Coordinates of C-alpha atoms and ligand atoms in Angstrom, one line a residue:
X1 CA 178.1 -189.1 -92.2
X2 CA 180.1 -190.2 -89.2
X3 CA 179.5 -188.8 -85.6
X4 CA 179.7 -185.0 -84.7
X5 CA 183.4 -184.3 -83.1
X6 CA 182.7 -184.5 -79.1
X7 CA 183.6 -180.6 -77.7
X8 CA 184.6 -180.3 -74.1
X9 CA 182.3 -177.8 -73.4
X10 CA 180.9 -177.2 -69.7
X11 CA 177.4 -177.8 -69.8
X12 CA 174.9 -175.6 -67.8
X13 CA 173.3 -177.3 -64.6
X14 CA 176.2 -179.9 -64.3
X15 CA 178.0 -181.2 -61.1
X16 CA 181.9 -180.6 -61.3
X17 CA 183.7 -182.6 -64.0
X18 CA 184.7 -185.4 -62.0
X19 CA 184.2 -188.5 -63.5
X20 CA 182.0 -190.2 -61.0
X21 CA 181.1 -194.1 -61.4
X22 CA 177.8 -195.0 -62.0
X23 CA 175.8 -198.3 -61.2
X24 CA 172.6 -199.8 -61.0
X25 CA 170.2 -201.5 -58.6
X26 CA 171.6 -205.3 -59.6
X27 CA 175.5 -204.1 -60.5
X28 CA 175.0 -206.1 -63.5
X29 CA 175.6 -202.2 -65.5
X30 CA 177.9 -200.0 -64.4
X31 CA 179.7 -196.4 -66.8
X32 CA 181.4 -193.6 -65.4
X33 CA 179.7 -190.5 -67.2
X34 CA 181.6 -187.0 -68.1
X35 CA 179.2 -185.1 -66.9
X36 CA 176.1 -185.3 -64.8
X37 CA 173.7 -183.2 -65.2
X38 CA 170.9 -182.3 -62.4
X39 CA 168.2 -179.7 -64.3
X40 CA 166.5 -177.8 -62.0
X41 CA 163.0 -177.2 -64.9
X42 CA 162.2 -178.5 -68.5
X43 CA 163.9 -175.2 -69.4
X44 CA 167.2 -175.9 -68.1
X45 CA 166.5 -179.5 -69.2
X46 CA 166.6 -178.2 -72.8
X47 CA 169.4 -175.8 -72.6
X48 CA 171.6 -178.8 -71.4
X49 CA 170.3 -181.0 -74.5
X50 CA 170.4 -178.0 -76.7
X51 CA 174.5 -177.4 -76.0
X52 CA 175.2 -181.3 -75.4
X53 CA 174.2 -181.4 -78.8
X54 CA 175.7 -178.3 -80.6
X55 CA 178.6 -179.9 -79.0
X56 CA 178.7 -183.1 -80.5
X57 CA 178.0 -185.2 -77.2
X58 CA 175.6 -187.6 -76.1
X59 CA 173.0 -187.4 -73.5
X60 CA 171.4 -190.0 -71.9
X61 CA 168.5 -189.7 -69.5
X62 CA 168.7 -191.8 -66.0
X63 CA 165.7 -193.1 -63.6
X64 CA 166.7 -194.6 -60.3
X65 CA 168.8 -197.2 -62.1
X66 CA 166.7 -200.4 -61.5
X67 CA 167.0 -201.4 -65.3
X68 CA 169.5 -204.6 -65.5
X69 CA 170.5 -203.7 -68.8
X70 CA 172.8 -200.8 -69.7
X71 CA 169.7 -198.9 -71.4
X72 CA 169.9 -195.9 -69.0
X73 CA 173.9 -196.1 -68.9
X74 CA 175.7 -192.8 -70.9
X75 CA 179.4 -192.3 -70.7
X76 CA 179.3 -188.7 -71.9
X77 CA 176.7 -186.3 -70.3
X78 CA 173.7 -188.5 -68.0
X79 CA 170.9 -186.3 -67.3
X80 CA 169.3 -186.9 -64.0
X81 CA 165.4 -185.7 -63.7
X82 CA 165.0 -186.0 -59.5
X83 CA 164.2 -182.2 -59.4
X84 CA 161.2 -182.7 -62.1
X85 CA 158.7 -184.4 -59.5
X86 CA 155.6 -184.3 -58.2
X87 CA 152.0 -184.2 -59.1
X88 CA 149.5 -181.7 -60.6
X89 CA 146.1 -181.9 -60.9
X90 CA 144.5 -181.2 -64.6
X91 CA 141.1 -182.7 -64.7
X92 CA 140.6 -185.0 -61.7
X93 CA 137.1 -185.1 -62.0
X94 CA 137.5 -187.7 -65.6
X95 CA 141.1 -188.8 -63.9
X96 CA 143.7 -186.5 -65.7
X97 CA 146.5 -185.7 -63.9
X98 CA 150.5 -184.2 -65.1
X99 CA 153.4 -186.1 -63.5
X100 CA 156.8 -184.6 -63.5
X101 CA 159.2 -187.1 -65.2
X102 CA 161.4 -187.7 -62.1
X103 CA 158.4 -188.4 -59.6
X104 CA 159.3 -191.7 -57.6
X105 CA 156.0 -194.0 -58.3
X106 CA 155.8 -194.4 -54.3
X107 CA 155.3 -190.6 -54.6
X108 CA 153.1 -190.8 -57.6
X109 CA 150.8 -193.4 -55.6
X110 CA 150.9 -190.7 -53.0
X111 CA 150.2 -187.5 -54.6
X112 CA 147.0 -189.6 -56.7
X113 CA 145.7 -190.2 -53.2
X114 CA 145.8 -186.9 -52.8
X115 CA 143.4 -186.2 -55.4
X116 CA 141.0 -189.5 -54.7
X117 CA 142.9 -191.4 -57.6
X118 CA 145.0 -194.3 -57.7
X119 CA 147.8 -195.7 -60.4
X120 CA 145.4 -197.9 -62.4
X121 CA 148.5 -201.1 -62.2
X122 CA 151.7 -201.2 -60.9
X123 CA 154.9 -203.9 -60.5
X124 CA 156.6 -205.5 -57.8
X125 CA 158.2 -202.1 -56.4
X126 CA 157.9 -198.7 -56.4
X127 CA 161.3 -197.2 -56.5
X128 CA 161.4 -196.5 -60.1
X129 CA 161.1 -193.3 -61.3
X130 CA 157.9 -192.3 -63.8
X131 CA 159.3 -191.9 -66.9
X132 CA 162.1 -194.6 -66.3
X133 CA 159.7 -197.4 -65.7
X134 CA 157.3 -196.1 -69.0
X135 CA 160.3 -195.9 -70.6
X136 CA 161.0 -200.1 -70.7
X137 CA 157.5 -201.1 -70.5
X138 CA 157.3 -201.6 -66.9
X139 CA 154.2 -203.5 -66.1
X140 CA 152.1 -205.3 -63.3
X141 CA 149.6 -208.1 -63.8
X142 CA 146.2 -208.7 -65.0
X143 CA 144.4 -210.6 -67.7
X144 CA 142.6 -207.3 -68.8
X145 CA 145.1 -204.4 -67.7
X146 CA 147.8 -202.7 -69.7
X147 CA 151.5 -202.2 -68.2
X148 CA 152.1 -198.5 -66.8
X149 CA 152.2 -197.0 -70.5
X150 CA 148.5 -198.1 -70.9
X151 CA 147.7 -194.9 -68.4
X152 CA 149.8 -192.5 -70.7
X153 CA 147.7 -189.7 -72.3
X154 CA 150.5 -187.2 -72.8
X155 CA 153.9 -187.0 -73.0
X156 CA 156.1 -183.9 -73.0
X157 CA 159.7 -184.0 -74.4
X158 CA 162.9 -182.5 -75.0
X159 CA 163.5 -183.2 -78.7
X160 CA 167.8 -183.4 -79.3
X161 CA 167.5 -180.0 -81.4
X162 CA 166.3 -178.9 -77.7
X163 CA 162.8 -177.9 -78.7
X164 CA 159.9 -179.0 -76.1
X165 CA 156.7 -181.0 -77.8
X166 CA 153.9 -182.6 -77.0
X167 CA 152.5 -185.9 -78.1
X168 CA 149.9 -187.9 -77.6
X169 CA 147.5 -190.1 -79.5
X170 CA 145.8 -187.2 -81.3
X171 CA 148.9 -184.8 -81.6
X172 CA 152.0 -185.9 -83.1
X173 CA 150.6 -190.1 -83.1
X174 CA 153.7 -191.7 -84.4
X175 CA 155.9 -190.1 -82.1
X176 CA 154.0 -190.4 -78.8
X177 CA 153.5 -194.1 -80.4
X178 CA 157.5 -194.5 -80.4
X179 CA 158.0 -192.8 -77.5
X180 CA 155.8 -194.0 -74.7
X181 CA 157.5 -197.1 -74.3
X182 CA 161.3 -195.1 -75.9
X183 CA 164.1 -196.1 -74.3
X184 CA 164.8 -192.4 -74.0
X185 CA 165.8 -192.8 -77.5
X186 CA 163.3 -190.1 -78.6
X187 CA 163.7 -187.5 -76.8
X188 CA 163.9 -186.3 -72.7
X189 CA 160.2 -186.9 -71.0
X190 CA 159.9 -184.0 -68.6
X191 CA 156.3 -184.8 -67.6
X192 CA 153.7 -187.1 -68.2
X193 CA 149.8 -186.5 -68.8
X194 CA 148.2 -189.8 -66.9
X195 CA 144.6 -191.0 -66.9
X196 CA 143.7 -192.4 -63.2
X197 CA 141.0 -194.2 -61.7
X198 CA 139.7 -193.3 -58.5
X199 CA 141.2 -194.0 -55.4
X200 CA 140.7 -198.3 -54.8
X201 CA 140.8 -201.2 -52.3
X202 CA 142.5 -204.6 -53.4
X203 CA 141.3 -207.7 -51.8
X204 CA 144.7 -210.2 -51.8
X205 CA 144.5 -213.8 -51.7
X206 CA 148.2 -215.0 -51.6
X207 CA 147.9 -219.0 -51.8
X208 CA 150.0 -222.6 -52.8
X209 CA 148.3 -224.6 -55.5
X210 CA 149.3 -227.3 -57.3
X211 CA 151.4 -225.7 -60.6
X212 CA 149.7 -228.4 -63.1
X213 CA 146.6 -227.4 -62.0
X214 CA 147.2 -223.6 -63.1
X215 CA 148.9 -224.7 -65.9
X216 CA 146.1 -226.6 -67.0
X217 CA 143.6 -224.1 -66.6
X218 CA 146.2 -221.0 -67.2
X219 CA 143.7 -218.4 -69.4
X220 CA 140.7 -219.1 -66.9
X221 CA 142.9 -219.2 -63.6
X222 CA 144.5 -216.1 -64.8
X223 CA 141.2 -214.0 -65.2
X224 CA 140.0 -215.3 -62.0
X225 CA 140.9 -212.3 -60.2
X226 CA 141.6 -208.6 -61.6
X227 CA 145.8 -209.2 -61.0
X228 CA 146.6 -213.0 -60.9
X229 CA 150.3 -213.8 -60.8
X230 CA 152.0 -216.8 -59.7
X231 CA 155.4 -217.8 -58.4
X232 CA 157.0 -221.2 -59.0
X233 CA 160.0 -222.6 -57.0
X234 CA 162.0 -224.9 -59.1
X235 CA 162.3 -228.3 -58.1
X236 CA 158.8 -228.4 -56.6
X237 CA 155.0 -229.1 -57.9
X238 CA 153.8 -225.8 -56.4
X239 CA 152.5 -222.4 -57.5
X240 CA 152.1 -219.7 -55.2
X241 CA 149.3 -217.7 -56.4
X242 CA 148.4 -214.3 -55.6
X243 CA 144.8 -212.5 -56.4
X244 CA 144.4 -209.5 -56.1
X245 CA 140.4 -208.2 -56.7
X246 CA 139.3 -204.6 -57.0
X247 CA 137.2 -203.1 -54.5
X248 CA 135.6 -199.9 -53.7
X249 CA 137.3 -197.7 -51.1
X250 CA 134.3 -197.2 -49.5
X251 CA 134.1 -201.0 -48.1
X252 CA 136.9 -200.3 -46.1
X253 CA 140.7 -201.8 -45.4
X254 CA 141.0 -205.4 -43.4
X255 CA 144.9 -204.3 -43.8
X256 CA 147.4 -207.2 -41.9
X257 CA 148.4 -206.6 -38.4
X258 CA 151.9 -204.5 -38.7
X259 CA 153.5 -207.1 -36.9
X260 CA 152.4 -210.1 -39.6
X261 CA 153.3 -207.6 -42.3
X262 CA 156.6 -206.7 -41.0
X263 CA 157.2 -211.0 -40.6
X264 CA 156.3 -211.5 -43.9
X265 CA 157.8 -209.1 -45.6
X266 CA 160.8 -208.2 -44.0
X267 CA 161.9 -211.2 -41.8
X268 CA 160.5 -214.1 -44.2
X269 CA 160.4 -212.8 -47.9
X270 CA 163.6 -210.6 -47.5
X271 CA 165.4 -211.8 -44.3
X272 CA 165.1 -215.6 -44.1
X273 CA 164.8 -215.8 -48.0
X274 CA 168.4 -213.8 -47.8
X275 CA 169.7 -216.5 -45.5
X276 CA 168.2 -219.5 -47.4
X277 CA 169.5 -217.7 -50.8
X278 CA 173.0 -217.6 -49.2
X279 CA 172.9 -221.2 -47.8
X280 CA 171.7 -222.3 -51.0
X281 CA 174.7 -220.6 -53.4
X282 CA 177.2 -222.0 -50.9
X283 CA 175.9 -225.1 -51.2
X284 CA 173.4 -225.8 -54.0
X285 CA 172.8 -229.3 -53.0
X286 CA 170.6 -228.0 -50.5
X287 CA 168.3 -226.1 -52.8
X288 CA 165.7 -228.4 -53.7
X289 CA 164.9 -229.5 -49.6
X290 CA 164.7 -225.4 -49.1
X291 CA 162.4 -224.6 -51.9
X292 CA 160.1 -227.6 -51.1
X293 CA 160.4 -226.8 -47.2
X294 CA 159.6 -222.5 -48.1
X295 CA 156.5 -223.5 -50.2
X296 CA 155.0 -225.9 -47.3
X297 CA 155.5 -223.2 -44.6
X298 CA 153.6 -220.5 -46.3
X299 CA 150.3 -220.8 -45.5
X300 CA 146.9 -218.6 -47.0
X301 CA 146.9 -214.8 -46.4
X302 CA 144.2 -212.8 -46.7
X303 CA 143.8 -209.0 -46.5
X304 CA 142.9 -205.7 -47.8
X305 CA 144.9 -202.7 -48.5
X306 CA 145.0 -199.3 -50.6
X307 CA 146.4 -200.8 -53.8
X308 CA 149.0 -199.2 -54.3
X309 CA 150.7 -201.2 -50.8
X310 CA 149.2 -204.8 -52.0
X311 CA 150.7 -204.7 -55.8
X312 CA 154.0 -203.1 -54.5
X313 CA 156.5 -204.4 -51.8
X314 CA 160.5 -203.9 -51.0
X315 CA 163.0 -206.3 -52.6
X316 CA 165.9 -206.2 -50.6
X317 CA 167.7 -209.3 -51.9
X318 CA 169.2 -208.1 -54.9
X319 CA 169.1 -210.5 -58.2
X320 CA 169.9 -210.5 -61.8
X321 CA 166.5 -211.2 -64.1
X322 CA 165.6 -212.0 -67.4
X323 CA 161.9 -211.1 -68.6
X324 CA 160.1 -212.2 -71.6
X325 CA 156.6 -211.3 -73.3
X326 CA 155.3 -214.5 -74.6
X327 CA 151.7 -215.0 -76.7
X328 CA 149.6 -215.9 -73.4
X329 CA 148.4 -219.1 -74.6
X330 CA 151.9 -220.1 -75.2
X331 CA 153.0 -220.1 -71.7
X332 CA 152.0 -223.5 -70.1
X333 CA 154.0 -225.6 -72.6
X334 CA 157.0 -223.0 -72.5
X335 CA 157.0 -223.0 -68.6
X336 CA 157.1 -227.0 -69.1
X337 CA 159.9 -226.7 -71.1
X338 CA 161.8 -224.7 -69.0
X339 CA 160.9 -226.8 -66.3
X340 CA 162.5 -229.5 -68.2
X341 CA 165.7 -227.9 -69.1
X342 CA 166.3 -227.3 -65.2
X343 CA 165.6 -231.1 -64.8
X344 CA 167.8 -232.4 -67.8
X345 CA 171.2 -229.2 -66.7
X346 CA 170.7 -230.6 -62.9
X347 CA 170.8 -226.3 -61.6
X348 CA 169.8 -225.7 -58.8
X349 CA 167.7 -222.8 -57.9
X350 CA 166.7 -220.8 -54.9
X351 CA 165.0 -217.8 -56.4
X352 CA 161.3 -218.4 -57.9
X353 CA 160.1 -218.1 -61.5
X354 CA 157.5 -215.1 -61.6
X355 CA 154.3 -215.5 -64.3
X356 CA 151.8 -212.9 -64.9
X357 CA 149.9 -211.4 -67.2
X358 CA 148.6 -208.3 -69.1
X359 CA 146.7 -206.9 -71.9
X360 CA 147.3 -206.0 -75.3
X361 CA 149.0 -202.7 -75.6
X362 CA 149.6 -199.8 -78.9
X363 CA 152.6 -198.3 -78.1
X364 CA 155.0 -199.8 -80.8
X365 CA 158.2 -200.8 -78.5
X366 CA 156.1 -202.4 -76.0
X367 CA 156.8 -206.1 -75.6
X368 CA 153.0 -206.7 -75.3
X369 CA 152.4 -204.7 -78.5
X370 CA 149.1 -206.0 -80.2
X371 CA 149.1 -209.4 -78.3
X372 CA 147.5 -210.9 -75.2
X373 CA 150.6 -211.0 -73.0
X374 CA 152.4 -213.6 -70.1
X375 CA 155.1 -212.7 -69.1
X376 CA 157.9 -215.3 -67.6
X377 CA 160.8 -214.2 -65.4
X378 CA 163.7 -215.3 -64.4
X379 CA 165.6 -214.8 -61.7
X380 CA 169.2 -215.6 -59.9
X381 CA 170.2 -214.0 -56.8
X382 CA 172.9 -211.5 -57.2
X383 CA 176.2 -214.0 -55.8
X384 CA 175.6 -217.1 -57.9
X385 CA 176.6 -217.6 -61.7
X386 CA 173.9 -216.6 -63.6
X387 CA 174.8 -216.7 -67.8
X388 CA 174.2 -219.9 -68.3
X389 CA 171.0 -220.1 -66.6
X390 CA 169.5 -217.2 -68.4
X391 CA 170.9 -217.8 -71.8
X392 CA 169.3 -221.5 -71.5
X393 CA 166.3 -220.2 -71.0
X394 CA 166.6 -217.8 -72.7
X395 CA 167.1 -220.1 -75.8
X396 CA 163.3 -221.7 -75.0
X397 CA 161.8 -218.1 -74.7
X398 CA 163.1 -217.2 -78.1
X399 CA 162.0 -220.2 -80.2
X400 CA 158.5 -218.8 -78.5
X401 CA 158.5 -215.7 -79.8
X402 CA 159.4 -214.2 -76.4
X403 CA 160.0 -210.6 -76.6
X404 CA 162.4 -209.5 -73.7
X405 CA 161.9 -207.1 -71.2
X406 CA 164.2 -203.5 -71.9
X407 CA 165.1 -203.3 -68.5
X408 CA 166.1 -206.7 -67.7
X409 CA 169.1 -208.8 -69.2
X410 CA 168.8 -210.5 -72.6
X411 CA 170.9 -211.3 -75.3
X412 CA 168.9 -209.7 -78.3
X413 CA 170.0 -207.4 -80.5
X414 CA 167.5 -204.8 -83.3
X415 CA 168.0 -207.5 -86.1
X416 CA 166.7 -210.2 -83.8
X417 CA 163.7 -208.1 -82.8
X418 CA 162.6 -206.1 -85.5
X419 CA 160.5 -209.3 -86.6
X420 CA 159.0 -209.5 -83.4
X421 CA 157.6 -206.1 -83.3
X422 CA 155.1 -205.3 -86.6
X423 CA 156.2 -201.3 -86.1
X424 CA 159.9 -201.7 -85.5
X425 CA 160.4 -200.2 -88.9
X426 CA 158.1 -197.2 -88.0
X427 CA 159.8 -196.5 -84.9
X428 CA 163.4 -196.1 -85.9
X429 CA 161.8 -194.1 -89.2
X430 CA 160.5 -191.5 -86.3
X431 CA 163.9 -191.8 -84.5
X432 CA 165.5 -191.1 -87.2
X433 CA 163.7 -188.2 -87.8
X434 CA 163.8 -186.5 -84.2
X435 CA 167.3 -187.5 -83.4
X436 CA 169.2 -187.4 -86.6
X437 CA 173.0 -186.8 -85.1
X438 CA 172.3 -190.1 -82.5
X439 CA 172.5 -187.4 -79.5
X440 CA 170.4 -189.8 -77.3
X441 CA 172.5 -193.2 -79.0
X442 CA 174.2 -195.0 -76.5
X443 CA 176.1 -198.2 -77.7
X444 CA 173.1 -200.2 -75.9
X445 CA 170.8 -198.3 -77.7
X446 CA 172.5 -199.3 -80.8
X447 CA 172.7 -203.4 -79.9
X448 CA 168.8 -203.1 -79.4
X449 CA 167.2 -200.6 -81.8
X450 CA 169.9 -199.9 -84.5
X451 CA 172.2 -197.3 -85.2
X452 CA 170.7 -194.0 -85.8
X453 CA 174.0 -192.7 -88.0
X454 CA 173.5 -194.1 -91.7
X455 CA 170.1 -195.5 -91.0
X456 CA 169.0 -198.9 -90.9
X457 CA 170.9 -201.3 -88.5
X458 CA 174.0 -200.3 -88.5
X459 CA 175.7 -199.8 -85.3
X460 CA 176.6 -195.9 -84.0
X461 CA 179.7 -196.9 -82.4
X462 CA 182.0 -199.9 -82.4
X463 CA 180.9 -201.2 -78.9
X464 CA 177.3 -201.6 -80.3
X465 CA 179.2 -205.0 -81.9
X466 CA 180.8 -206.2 -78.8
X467 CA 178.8 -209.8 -77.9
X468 CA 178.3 -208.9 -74.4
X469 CA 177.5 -212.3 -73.5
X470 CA 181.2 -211.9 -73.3
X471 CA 180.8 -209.1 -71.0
X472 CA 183.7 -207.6 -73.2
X473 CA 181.9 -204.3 -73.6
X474 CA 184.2 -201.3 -73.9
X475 CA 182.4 -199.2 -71.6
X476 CA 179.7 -200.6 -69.8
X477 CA 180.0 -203.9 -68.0
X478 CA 177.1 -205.8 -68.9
X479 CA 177.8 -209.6 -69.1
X480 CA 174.8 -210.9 -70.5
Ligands
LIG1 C1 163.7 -205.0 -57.6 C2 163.2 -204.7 -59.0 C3 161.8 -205.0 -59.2 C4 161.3 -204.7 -60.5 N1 160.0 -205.0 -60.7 C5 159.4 -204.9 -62.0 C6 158.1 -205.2 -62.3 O1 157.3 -205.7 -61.4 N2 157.6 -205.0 -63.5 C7 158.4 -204.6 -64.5 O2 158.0 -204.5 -65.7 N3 159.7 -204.2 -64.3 C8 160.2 -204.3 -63.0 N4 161.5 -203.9 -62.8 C9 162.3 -203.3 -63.9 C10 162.1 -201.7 -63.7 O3 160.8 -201.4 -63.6 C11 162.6 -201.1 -65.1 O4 163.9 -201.5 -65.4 C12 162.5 -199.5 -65.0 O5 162.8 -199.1 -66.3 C13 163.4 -198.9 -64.0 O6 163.1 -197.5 -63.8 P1 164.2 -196.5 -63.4 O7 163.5 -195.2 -62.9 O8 165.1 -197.2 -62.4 O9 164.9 -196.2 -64.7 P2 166.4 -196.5 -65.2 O10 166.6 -197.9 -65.1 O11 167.3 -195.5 -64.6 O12 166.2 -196.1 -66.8 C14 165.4 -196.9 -67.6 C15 165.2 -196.2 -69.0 O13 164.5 -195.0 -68.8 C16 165.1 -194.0 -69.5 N5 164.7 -192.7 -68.9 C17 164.8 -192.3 -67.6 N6 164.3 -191.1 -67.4 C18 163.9 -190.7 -68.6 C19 163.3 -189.5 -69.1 N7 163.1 -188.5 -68.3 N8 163.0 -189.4 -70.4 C20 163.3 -190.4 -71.3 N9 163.8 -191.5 -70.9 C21 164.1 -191.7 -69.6 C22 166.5 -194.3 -69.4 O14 167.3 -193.6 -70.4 C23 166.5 -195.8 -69.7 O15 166.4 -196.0 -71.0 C24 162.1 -204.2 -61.5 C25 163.4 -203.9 -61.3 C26 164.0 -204.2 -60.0 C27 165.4 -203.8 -59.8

């Protein structure tokens, strides 16, 4: 069975057809859609999916385009979720709370305070959009803490035949299973049933230390604190660790002064580090006197904060990463090796490599699916050549087992990863099922899960084939 004939049908809810470009946060992605499509309620959401599909098109749900793959770029109808937002409370008192889809997780963290309740762990940034971060397994740090899908009790979806379900663990298992880490390859998440704990303090205790040390004692050094990450320059012996401990609210904030906070974060990790980034691309023989010079200026800090504001921050220099999920006790002799491979290919390298770590999680597509989890990235700021760097590594990540983020770049493709993942099988079985005519296929989609046409692995389209390592890709630009 080939592909349903696309109809040029105007779809309800849709701007004008004007085929506007598309990009994301890194412009390493960019697609020029036929139709966008703003839904004003889960209603209107299905109406749009319902006719997309009648009339042979594809849709593809979009976050706030912070993925660096193409996973959320759609050349035929992109459905946009910012008008499904905002919080509503459903049990507060044991933590249950619904989140519309679209909600910003800045506005999430907002709304929970509302209610007394906080998200449980969050990433670097807050700029995603709810089900857009779920959707690629978007996770913090911390030796005993699940990524952002661990929180998930409920999802509601648009199903391609436009009906609306709901899934969770107890209703519909294998496709809440598939779907809470999906790819919006299942289905359209309108809102999301969350469990919360209350409202809580973190106690941050941002620090250098010497990397062998932490490597040497990596499991114990990593449970130290509740959220332990750590940041290594290349070409210099140091970590820069941060802890981050768990406190009541009632003990009360010892926030920084707004002036050290704006220094810090605005004028030193974004401003000078955007100045010593640029010195360093123009000319990279300077690199490894910056890094060592950055890592001796930055002294101890110590504060405390609503958490929300300590595990989140703004990242203003934009950079292309690569993220892997490695087996945790695997990471000290991996980060070695990469360490090596910098040595041996003389790069040079301004931006930091980021460790952290999480807990072992049951959704099926999750990269820390059923194993204690560190995670490695790897980043390159946005002007400077990055293929090479990230394939290399890339190369040591993958003889580990390393299971790459879906929203960052990577070269792997569904025949590569169904091994990795013990319920790869299960979870194109279930896409299969809900999504029969590949309404939500994309030709990423296809690279990194399998065509959903004619079953098994075979590609939907013809640009699911492309290498994009050649960044040769017929409609989306993605070069690695
Ligand atoms: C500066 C920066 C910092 C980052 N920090 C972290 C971090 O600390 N930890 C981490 O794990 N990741 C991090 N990321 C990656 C980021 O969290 C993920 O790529 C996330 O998926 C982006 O969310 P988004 O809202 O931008 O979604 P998009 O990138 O727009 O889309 C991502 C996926 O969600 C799907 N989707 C969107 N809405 C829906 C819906 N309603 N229903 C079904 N599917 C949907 C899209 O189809 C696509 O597959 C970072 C990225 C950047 C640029």
């Amino acid at each position: 069975m080939g592909p349903a004939p696309r109809r040029a049908v105007r779809l309800p809810h849709a701007g004008p057809v004007r085929r506007t470009r598309w990009r994301n946060w890194s412009r390493t992605v960019s697609a020029q859609p036929v139709t966008v499509a703003r839904p004003r309620d889960e209603a209107e959401v299905a109406e749009v999916v319902t006719r997309a599909a009648a009339a042979g098109r594809t849709v593809r749900p979009v976050g706030s385009g912070h993925s660096g793959t193409a996973v959320a770029a759609g050349d035929d109808v992109s459905l946009d979720l910012r008008h499904l937002t905002g919080v509503r409370p459903v049990d507060p008192a044991r933590g249950l709370v619904a989140a519309g889809a679209g909600t910003r997780l800045d506005a999430l963290s907002a709304g929970l305070l509302e209610l007394g309740l906080a998200v449980a762990n969050l990433g670097d940034i807050d700029r995603q959009t709810l089900a857009g971060a779920l959707a690629t397994g978007t996770h913090g740090t911390g030796a005993a803490f699940p990524s952002l899908a661990g929180s998930v009790r409920g999802l509601r979806l648009v199903l391609a035949d436009g009906r609306v379900v709901t899934c969770s663990p107890e209703q519909r298992p294998d496709l809440f299973a598939a779907a809470v880490v999906g790819l919006g390859a299942f289905g359209v998440v309108t809102e999301v049933l969350l469990h919360c704990p209350p409202a809580f303090l973190l106690a941050a205790d941002e620090h250098p230390e010497p990397l062998e040390a932490v490597l040497d004692g990596f499991e114990e050094r990593m449970s130290a604190a509740d959220h332990v990450e750590f940041y290594w320059f290349p070409h210099t012996a140091v970590a820069m660790v941060k802890e981050n401990t768990r406190r009541p609210l009632a003990e009360g904030a010892d926030p920084l002064p707004r002036w050290r906070a704006l220094l810090d974060d605005e004028v030193l990790a974004n401003g000078v580090f955007a100045a010593t980034c640029s010195a360093g691309t123009l000319v990279p023989g300077l690199v490894p006197s910056i890094n060592r010079l950055s890592t001796r200026a930055v002294g101890r800090r110590r504060y405390t904060d609503l958490s929300h504001g300590v595990f989140t921050s703004r990242r203003r220099v934009r950079f292309r990463e690569m993220e892997y999920a490695l087996p945790r006790a695997d990471l000290p002799e991996v980060l070695r090796e990469v360490q090596r491979l910098i040595d041996r290919r003389g790069w040079r390298l301004p931006f930091p490599l980021e460790v952290r770590v999480s807990a072992p999680e049951d959704a099926w597509l999750s990269p820390a699916h059923g194993r204690a989890t560190a995670w490695l990235s790897v980043q390159q700021v946005a002007a400077a050549p990055f293929v090479r760097y990230l394939t290399g590594v890339e190369e040591v990540l993958v003889a580990a087992q390393g299971r790459p983020h879906w929203g960052k770049l990577h070269t792997r493709t569904a025949r590569d990863l169904a091994p990795l993942y013990p319920r790869f099988a299960d979870a194109q079985r279930v896409r299969r099922a809900v999504d029969p005519a590949g309404t939500f296929a994309s030709p990423h989609l296809d690279r990194v899960l399998g065509g959903v046409l004619g079953g098994g692995d075979a590609p939907t389209t013809r640009a699911g084939v492309v290498d994009l390592r050649e960044g040769a890709q017929s409609v989306h630009h993605s070069p690695l």
